[in-house]
Coordinates of C-alpha atoms in Angstrom, one line a residue:
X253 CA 0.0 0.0 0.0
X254 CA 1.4 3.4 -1.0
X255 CA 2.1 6.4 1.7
X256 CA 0.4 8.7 -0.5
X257 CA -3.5 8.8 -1.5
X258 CA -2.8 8.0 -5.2
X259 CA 0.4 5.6 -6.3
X260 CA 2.6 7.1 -8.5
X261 CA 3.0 5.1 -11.9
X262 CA 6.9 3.4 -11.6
X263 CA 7.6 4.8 -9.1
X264 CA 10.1 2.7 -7.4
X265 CA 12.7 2.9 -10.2
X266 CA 12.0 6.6 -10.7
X267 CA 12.8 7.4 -6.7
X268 CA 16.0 4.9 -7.4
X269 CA 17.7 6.7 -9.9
X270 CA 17.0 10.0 -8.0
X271 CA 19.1 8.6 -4.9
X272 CA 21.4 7.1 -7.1
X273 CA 22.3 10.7 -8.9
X274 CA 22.0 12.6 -5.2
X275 CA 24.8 10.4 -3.8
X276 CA 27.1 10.0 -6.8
X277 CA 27.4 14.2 -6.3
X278 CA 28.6 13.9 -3.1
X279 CA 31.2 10.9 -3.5
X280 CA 32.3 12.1 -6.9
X281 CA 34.7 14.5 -4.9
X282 CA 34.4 13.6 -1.1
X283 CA 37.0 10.9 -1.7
X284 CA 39.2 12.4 -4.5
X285 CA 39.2 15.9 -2.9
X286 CA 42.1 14.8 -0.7
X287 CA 44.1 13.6 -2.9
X288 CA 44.1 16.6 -5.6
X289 CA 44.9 19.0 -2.9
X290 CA 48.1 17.3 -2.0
X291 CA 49.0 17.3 -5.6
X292 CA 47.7 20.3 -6.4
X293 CA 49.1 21.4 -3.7
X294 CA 45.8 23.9 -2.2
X295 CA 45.5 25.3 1.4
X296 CA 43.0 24.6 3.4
X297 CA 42.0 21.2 2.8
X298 CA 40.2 20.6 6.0
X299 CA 37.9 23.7 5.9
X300 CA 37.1 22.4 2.0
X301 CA 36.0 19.4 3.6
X302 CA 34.4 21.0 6.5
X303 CA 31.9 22.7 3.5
X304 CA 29.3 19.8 3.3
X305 CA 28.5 19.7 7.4
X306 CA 28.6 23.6 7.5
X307 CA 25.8 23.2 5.2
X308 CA 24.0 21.0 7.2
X309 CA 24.4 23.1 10.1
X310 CA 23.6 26.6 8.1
X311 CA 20.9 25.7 5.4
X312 CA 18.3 24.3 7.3
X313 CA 17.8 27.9 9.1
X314 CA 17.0 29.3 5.8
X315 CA 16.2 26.8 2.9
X316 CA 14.2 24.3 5.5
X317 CA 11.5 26.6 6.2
X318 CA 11.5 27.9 2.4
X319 CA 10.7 24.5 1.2
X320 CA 8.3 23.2 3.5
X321 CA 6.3 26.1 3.5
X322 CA 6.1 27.5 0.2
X323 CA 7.0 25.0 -2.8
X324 CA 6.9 21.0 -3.7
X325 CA 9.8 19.2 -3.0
X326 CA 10.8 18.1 -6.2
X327 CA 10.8 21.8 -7.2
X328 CA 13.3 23.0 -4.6
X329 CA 15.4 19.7 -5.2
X330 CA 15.7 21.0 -9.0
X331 CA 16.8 24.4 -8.2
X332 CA 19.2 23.4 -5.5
X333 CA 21.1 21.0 -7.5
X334 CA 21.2 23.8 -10.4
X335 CA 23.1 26.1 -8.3
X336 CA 25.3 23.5 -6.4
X337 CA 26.1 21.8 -9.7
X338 CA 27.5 24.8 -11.5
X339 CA 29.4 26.0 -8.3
X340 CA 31.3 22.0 -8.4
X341 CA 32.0 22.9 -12.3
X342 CA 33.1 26.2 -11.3
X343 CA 35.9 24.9 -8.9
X344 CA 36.9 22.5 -11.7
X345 CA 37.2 25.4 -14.3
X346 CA 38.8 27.3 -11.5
X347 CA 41.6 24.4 -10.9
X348 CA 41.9 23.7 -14.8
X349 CA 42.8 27.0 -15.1
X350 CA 45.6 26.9 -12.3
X351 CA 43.3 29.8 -10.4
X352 CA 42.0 27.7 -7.7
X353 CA 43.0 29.7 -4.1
X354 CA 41.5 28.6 -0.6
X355 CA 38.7 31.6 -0.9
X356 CA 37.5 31.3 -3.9
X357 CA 37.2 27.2 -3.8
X358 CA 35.9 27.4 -0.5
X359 CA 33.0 29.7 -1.0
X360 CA 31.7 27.8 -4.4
X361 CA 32.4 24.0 -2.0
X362 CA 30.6 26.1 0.6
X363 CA 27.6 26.9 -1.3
X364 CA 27.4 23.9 -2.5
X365 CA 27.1 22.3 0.1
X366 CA 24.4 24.4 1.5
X367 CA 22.5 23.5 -1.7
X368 CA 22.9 19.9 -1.8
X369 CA 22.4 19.1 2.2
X370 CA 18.6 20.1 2.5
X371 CA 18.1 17.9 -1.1
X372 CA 19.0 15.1 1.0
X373 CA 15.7 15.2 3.3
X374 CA 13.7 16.9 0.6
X375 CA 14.5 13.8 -1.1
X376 CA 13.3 11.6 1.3
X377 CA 10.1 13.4 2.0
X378 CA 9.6 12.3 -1.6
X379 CA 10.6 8.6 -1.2
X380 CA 8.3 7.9 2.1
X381 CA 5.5 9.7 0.4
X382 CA 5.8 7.7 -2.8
X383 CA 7.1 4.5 -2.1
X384 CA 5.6 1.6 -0.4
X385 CA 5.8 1.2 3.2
X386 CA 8.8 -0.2 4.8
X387 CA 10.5 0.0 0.9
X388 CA 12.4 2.9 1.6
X389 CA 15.4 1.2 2.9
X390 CA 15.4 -0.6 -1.2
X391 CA 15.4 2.6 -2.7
X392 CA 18.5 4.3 -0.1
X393 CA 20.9 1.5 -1.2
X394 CA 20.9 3.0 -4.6
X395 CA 22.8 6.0 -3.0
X396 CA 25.1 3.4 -1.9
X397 CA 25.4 2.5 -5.4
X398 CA 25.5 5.7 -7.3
X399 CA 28.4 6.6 -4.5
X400 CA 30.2 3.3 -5.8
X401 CA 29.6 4.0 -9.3
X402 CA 30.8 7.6 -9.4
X403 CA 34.4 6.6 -8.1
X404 CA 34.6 3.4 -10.4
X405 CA 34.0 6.2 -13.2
X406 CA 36.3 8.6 -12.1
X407 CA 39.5 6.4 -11.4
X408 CA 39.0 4.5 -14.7
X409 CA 38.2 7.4 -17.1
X410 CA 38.8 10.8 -15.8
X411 CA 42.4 10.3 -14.0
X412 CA 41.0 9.6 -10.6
X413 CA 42.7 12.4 -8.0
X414 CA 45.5 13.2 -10.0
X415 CA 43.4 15.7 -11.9
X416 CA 40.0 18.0 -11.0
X417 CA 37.4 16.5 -13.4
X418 CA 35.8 14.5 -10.5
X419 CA 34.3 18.6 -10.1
X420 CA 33.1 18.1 -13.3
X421 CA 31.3 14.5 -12.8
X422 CA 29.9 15.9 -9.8
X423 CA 28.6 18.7 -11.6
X424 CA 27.3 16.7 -13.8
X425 CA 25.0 14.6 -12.1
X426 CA 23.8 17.4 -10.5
X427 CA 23.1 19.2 -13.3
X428 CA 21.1 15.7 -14.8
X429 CA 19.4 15.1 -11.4
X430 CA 18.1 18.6 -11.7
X431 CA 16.5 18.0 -14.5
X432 CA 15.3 14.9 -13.6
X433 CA 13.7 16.1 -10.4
X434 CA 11.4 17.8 -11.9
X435 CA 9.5 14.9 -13.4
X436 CA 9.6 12.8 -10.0
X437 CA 5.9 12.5 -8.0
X438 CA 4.5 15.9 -6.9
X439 CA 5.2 15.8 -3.3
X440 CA 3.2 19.7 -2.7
X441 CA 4.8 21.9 0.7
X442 CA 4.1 21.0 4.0
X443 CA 2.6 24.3 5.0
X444 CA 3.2 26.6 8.1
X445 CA 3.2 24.8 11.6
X446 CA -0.4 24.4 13.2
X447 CA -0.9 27.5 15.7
X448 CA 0.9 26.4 19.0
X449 CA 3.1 24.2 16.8
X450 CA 6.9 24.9 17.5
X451 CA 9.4 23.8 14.5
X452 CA 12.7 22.8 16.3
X453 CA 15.5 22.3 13.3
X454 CA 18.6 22.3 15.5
X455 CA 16.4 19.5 18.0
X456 CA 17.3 22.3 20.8
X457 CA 13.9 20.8 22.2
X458 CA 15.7 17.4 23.0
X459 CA 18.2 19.2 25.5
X460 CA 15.8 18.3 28.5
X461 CA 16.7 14.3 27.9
X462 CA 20.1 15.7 29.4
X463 CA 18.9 15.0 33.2
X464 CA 19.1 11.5 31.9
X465 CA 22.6 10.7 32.8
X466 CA 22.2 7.6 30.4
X467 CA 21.1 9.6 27.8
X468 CA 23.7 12.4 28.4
X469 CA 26.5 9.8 28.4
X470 CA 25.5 8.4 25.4
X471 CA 25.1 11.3 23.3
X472 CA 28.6 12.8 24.6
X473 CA 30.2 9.6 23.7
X474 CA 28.5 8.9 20.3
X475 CA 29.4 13.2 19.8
X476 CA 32.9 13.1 20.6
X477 CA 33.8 10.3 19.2
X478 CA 32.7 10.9 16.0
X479 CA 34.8 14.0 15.8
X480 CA 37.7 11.8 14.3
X481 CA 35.2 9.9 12.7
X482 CA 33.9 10.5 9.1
X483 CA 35.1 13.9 8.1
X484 CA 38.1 13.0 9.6
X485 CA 38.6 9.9 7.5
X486 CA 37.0 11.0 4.3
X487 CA 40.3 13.6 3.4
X488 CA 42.5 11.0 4.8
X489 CA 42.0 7.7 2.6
X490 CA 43.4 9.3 -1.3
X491 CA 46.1 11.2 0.0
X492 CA 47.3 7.7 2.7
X493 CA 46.6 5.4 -0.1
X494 CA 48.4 7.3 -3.1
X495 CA 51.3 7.9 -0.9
X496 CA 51.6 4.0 0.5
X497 CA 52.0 3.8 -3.3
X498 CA 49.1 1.4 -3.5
X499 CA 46.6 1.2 -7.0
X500 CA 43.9 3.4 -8.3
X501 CA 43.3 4.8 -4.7
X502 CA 40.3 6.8 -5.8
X503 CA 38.9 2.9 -6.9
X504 CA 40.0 1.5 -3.7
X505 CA 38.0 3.4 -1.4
X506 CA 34.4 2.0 -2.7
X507 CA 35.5 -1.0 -0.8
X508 CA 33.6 1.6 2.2
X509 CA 30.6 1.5 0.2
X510 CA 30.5 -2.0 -0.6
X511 CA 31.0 -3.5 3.3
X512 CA 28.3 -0.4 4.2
X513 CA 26.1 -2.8 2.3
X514 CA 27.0 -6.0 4.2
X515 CA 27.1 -4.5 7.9
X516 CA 24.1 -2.3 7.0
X517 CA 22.0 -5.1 6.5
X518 CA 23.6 -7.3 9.9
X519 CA 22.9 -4.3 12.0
X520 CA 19.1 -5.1 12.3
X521 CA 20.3 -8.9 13.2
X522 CA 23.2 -7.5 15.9
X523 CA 21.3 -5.0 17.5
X524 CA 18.5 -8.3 18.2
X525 CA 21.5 -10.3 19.2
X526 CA 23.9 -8.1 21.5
X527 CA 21.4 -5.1 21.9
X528 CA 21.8 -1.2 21.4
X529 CA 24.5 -0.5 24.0
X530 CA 27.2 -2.8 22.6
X531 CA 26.4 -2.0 19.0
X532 CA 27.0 1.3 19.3
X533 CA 30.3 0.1 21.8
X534 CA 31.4 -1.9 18.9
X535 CA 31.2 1.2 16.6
X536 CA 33.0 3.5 18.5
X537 CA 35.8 1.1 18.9
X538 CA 35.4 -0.2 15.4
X539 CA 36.7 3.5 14.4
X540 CA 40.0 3.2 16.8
X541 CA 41.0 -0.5 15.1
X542 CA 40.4 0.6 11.7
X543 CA 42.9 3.5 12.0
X544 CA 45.5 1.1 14.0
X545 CA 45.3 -0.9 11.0
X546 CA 45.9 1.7 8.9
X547 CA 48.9 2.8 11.1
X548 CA 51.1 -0.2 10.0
X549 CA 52.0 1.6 6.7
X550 CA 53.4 -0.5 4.0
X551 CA 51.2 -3.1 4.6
X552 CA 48.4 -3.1 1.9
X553 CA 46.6 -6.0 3.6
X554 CA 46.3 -3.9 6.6
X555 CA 44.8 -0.9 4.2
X556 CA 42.2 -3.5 2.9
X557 CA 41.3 -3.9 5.8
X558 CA 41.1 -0.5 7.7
X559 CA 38.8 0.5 4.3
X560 CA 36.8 -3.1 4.7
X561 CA 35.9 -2.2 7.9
X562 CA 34.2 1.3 7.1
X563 CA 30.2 -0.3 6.8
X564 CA 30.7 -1.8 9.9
X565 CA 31.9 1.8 12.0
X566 CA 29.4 3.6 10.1
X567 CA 26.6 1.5 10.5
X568 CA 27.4 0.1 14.3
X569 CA 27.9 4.3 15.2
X570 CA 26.1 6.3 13.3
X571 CA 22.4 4.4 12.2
X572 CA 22.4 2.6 15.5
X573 CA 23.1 6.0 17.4
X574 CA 19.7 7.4 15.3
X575 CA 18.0 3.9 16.6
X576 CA 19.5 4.2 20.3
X577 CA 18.1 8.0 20.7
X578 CA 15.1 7.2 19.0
X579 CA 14.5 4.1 21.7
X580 CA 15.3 6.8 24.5
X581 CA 13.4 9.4 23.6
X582 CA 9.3 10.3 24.4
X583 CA 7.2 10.0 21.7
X584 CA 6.8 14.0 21.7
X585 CA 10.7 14.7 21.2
X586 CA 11.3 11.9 19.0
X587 CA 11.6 14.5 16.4
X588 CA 14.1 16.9 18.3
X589 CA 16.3 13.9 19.2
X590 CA 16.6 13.1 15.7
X591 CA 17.5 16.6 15.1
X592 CA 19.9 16.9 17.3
X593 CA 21.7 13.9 16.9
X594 CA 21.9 15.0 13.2
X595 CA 23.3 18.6 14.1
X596 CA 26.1 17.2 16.3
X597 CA 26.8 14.2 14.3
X598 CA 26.2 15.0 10.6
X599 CA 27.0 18.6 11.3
X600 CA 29.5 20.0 14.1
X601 CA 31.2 16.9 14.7
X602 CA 32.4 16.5 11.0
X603 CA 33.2 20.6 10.8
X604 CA 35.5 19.9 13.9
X605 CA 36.8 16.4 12.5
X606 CA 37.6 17.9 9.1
X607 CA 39.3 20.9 10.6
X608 CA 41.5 19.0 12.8
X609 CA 42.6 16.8 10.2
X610 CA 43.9 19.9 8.2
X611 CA 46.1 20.8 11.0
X612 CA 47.7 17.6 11.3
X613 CA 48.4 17.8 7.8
X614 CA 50.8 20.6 8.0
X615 CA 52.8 18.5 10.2
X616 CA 56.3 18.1 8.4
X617 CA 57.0 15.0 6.1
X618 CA 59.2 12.4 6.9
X619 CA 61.8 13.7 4.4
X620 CA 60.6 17.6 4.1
X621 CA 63.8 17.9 1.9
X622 CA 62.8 15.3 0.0
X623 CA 59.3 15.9 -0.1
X624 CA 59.3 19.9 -1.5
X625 CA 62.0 18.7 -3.9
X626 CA 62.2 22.3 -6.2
X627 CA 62.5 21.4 -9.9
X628 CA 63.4 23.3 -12.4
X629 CA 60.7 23.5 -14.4
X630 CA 58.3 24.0 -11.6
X631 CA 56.8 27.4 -10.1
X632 CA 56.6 26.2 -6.6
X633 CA 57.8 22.7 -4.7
X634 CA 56.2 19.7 -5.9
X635 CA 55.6 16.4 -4.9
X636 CA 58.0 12.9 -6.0
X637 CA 57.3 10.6 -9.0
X638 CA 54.9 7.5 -8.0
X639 CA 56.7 4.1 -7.2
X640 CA 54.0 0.9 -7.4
X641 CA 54.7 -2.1 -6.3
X642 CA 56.3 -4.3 -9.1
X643 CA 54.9 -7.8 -7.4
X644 CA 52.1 -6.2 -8.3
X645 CA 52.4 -5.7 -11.9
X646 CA 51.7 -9.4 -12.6
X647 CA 49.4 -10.0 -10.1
X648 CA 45.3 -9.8 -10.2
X649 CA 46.2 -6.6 -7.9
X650 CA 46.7 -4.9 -11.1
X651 CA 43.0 -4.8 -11.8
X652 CA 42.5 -2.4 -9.3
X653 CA 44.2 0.1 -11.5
X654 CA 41.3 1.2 -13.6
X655 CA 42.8 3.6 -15.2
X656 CA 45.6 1.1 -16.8
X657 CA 43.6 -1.5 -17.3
X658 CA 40.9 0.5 -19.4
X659 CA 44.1 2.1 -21.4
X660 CA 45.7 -1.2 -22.0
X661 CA 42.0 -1.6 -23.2
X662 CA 41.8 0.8 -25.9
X663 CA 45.7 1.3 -26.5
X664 CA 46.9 -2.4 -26.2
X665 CA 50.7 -2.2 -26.2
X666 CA 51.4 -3.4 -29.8
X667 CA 49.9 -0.3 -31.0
X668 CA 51.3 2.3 -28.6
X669 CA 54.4 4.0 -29.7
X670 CA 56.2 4.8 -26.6
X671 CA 54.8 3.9 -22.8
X672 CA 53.6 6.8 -21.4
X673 CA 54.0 5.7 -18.2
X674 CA 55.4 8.6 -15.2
X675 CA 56.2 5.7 -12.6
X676 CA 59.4 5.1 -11.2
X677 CA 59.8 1.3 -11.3
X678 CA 58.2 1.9 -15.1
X679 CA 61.0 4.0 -16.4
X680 CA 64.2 2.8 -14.1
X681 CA 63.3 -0.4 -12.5
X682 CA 61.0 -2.8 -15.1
X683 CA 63.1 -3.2 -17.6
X684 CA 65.8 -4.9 -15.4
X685 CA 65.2 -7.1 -12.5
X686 CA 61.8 -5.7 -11.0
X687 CA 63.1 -5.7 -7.9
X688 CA 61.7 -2.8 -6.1
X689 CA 65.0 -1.2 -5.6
X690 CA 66.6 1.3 -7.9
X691 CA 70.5 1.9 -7.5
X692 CA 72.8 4.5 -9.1
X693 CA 73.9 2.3 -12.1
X694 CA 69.6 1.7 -12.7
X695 CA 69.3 5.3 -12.6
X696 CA 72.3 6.0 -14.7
X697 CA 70.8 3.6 -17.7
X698 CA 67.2 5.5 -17.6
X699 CA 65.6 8.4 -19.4
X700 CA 67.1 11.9 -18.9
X701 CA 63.7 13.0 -17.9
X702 CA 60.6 12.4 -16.7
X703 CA 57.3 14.5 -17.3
X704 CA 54.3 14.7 -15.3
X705 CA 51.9 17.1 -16.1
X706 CA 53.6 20.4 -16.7
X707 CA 56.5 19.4 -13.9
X708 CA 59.3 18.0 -15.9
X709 CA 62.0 15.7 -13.3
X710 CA 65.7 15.7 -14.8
X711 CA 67.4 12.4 -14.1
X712 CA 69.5 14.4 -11.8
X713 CA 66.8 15.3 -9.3
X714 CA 65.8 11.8 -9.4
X715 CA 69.6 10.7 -8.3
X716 CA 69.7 13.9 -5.8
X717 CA 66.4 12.8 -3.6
X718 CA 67.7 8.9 -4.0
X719 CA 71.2 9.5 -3.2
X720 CA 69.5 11.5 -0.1
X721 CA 67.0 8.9 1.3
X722 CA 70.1 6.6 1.2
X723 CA 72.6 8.8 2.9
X724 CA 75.0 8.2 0.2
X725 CA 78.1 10.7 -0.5
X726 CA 78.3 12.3 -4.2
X727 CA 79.5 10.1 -6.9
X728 CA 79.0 6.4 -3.9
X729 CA 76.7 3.9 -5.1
X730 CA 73.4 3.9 -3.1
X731 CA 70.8 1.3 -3.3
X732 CA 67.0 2.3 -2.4
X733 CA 64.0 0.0 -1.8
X734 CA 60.6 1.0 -2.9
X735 CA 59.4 1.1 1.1
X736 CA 61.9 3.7 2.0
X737 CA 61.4 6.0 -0.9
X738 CA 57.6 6.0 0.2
X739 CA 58.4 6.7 3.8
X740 CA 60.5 9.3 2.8
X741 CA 57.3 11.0 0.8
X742 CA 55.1 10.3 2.8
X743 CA 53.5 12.1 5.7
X744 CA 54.2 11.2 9.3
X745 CA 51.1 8.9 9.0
X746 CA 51.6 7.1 12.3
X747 CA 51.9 10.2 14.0
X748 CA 48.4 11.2 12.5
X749 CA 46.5 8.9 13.6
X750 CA 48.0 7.7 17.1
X751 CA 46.4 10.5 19.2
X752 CA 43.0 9.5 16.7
X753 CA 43.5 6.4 18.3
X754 CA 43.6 7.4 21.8
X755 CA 41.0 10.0 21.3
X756 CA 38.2 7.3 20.4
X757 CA 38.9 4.9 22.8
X758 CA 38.8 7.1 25.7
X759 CA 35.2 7.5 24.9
X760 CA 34.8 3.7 24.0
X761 CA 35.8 3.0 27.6
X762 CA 33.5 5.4 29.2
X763 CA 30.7 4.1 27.1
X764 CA 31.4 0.5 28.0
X765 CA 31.6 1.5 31.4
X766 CA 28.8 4.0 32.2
X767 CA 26.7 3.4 29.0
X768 CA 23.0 1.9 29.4
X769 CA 20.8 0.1 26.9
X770 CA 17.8 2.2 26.1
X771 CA 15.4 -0.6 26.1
X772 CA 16.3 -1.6 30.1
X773 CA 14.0 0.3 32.6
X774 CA 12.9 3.2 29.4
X775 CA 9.5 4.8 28.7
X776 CA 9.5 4.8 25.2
X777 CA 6.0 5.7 25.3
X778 CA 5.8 8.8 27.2
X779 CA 8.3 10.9 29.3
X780 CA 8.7 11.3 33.2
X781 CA 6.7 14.4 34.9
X782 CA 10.8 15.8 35.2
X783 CA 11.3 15.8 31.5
X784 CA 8.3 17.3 30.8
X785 CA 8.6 20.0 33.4
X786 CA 5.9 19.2 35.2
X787 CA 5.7 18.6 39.0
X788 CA 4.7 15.2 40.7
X789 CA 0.6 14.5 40.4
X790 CA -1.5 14.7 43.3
X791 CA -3.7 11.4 44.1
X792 CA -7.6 11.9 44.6
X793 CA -6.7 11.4 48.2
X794 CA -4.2 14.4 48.3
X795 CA -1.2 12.4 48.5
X796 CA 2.0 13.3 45.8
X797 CA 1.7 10.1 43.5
X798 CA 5.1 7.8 43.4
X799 CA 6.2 5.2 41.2

């Protein structure tokens, strides 16, 4: 049976596609991002990343009421992702053009983001009304999927994060899903709140739930933790997995999406099993392993792993901290809760998280030296040639390198005139005995140059930041394994994510320690006489009623 009066003809795969476009804008650049700033070399790649929660803390003030008051939903959707999806082209015509500086990107990510944030619940005002009830769920995966997609695309055809065209795919589906909104079911405004009728958008309503001390404890631990969470995470992955030298990173990080899939649909079966409390226990610390995994660098089985484990912290922190406060909250502040655990989560938790990040990013380099490298040919320091893994090559690793494989693809080697390959082991180590380690005779026997993008590396800065790493005195032989030449370019990763480590588990122990289920001795049906401000009730014989 349909939410709405009248069923809308198809549409289940009409409401599909939509979520499929809405969530292939926002992963088009929330993983590649990263990685182009550190090649690109922009400032400010925290606050860039802190544009999408800034709109979900900013744009329901404004846009919220807008929309549910005056115009149907598919409407505002159309016009939102109009303006949104030409400010994402904008920053890609802005970094094509070498003119990209921290204002200008930030204010077009920024208003982005304000546009596409309220789509996301104007969107889903559309599916409940129009889809079957209890199908919703069916039609959210497809975001799931358009996120997976959109990456697949990007590192196959359009360079992955080496270049700024993800802006451009972003844009793009924004621009179609804008037009596509607009033939989507009429789903007309809400109208203005009944008289009495208070709209709380920041869930400030909810505060009262504080003289809970279970409910305090576990909003504080689920809040905090979360800082060094998913905005903290999403500019980490490109720029950790290009620099571990490890394939078609942008690729790679779909494996998030695809175990989101998995653990999203166990979380109904653990929360049955183990209950609330030590789901969300087992998210927060989920969160702290996955970045001590990803703290033994050089170890891509460990990086599988870390990114693997993504659907099970997002699904065991975040949807089971919606279920937990939904459990513990009154049937009147349902609502508030919701939007309050959406404000701190969704919203100040990943501004703070992606803020942070960006000053542990300006800690120095292992090899700072080595790292801003000054070529000649180059207008300010640049980063070092790439250096994959030639176990790899042969292996069905190599797969995971999209871009190559669809290359070899079209340009099989027979009819490619000269390898246009920019890879160390490529140009000075394949040809000989693929072992990982380049020496001075290796370098000696290569090309005089290599060229990557407009940067141009003479064989002599090659032998300069080689002899360096190993320590060697002019005109010595030096050897140089593959491992040490990505330490040396790498940042201090370890030293990134130890205190992320420590932060999260603080909190993990608290909750295991003073957290409460929220099924165990709750009202879920109404609230206490406290919590609605009311005093104790009087008894027809005068008495002050007790429980």
């Amino acid at each position: 049976m349909s939410n709405s009066p009248e069923a809308a003809p198809f549409a289940y795969p009409r409401l599909c596609l939509a979520y499929f476009l809405q969530f292939a804008i926002w992963g088009s650049w929330a993983g590649a991002l990263g990685g182009y700033a550190g090649h690109a070399g922009l400032e400010g790649v925290g606050w860039l990343y802190a544009a999408i929660p800034l709109g979900a803390v900013i744009s329901p003030m404004f846009i919220g009421p807008i929309a549910d008051r005056y115009f149907s939903a598919q409407k505002v959707i159309s016009f939102l992702h109009l303006i949104g999806s030409l400010a994402l082209i904008a920053c890609g015509v802005l970094c094509m053009q070498g003119k990209a500086t921290f204002p200008a990107l930030m204010a077009l990510i920024l208003l982005s983001g304000m546009c596409y944030m309220p789509t996301i619940a104007l969107l889903n005002s559309v599916v409940f009304k129009h889809s079957k009830e209890g199908s919703a769920p069916y039609v959210f995966v497809f975001g799931t999927f358009g996120w997976i997609v959109v990456n697949l695309f990007i590192a196959a055809f359009l360079g992955g994060a080496e270049t700024p065209n993800f802006f451009f795919a972003g844009g793009g589906c924004g621009l179609l899903l804008a037009l596509y909104a607009l033939t989507l079911p009429d789903t007309p405004p809400k109208g203005a709140p009944a008289v009495g009728e208070k709209s709380d958008l920041l869930g400030l309503g909810a505060l009262k739930l504080f003289k809970d001390p279970g409910f305090a404890i576990f909003v504080l631990c689920a809040f905090l933790a979360s800082i060094l969470a998913c905005n903290f995470y999403f500019p980490f992955q490109v720029p950790y997995l290009s620099e571990q030298g490890y394939p078609s990173p942008v690729a790679l990080t779909t494996l998030n999406q695809f175990s989101e899939l998995f653990f999203m649909s166990l979380l109904p079966f653990a929360i049955a099993v183990i209950g609330l409390k030590w789901v969300v226990v087992l998210g927060i610390g989920s969160w702290a392993l996955r970045y001590f995994l990803f703290m033994q660098t050089g170890s891509f089985g460990f990086a599988v792993g870390g990114l693997f484990l993504h659907g099970f912290a997002y699904s065991f922190l975040y949807a089971a901290s919606y279920m937990y406060a939904d459990k513990k909250a009154p049937a009147e502040l349902k609502a508030s809760v919701q939007s309050l655990m959406a404000f701190l989560l969704l919203g100040v938790g990943q501004v703070l998280g992606s803020v942070i990040f960006g000053e542990f990013m300006k800690m120095e380099t292992n090899a700072p030296d080595v790292k801003n490298m000054a070529v000649a040919s180059a207008e300010k320091p640049v980063g070092l040639p790439g250096w994959t893994d030639a176990k790899m090559v042969d292996s069905s690793w190599k797969y995971l390198d999209l871009a190559g494989t669809v290359q070899g693809i079209m340009n099989p080697p027979e009819k490619t005139a000269e390898p246009a390959s920019t890879l160390l082991n490529d140009l000075y180590d394949y040809d000989t005995n693929k072992d990982n380690t380049l020496t001075a005779e290796e370098i000696a026997a290569g090309p005089d140059s290599i060229k990557i993008g407009d940067t141009v590396y003479a064989r002599a800065d090659i032998d300069t930041v080689l002899r360096s790493i190993a320590k060697a005195a002019p005109e010595a032989g030096y050897s140089v394994e593959r491992g040490k030449y990505l330490e040396a370019k790498a940042h201090k990763w370890k030293q990134i994510l130890f205190p992320a480590v420590i932060w999260i588990s603080i909190f993990f122990v608290i909750f295991v320690i003073f957290g409460k289920d929220p099924e165990k001795g709750a009202k879920d049906a109404e609230p206490s006489e406290e919590l609605r401000g009311e005093g104790p009730k009087e008894d027809p014989a005068g008495e002050a009623a007790t429980e």
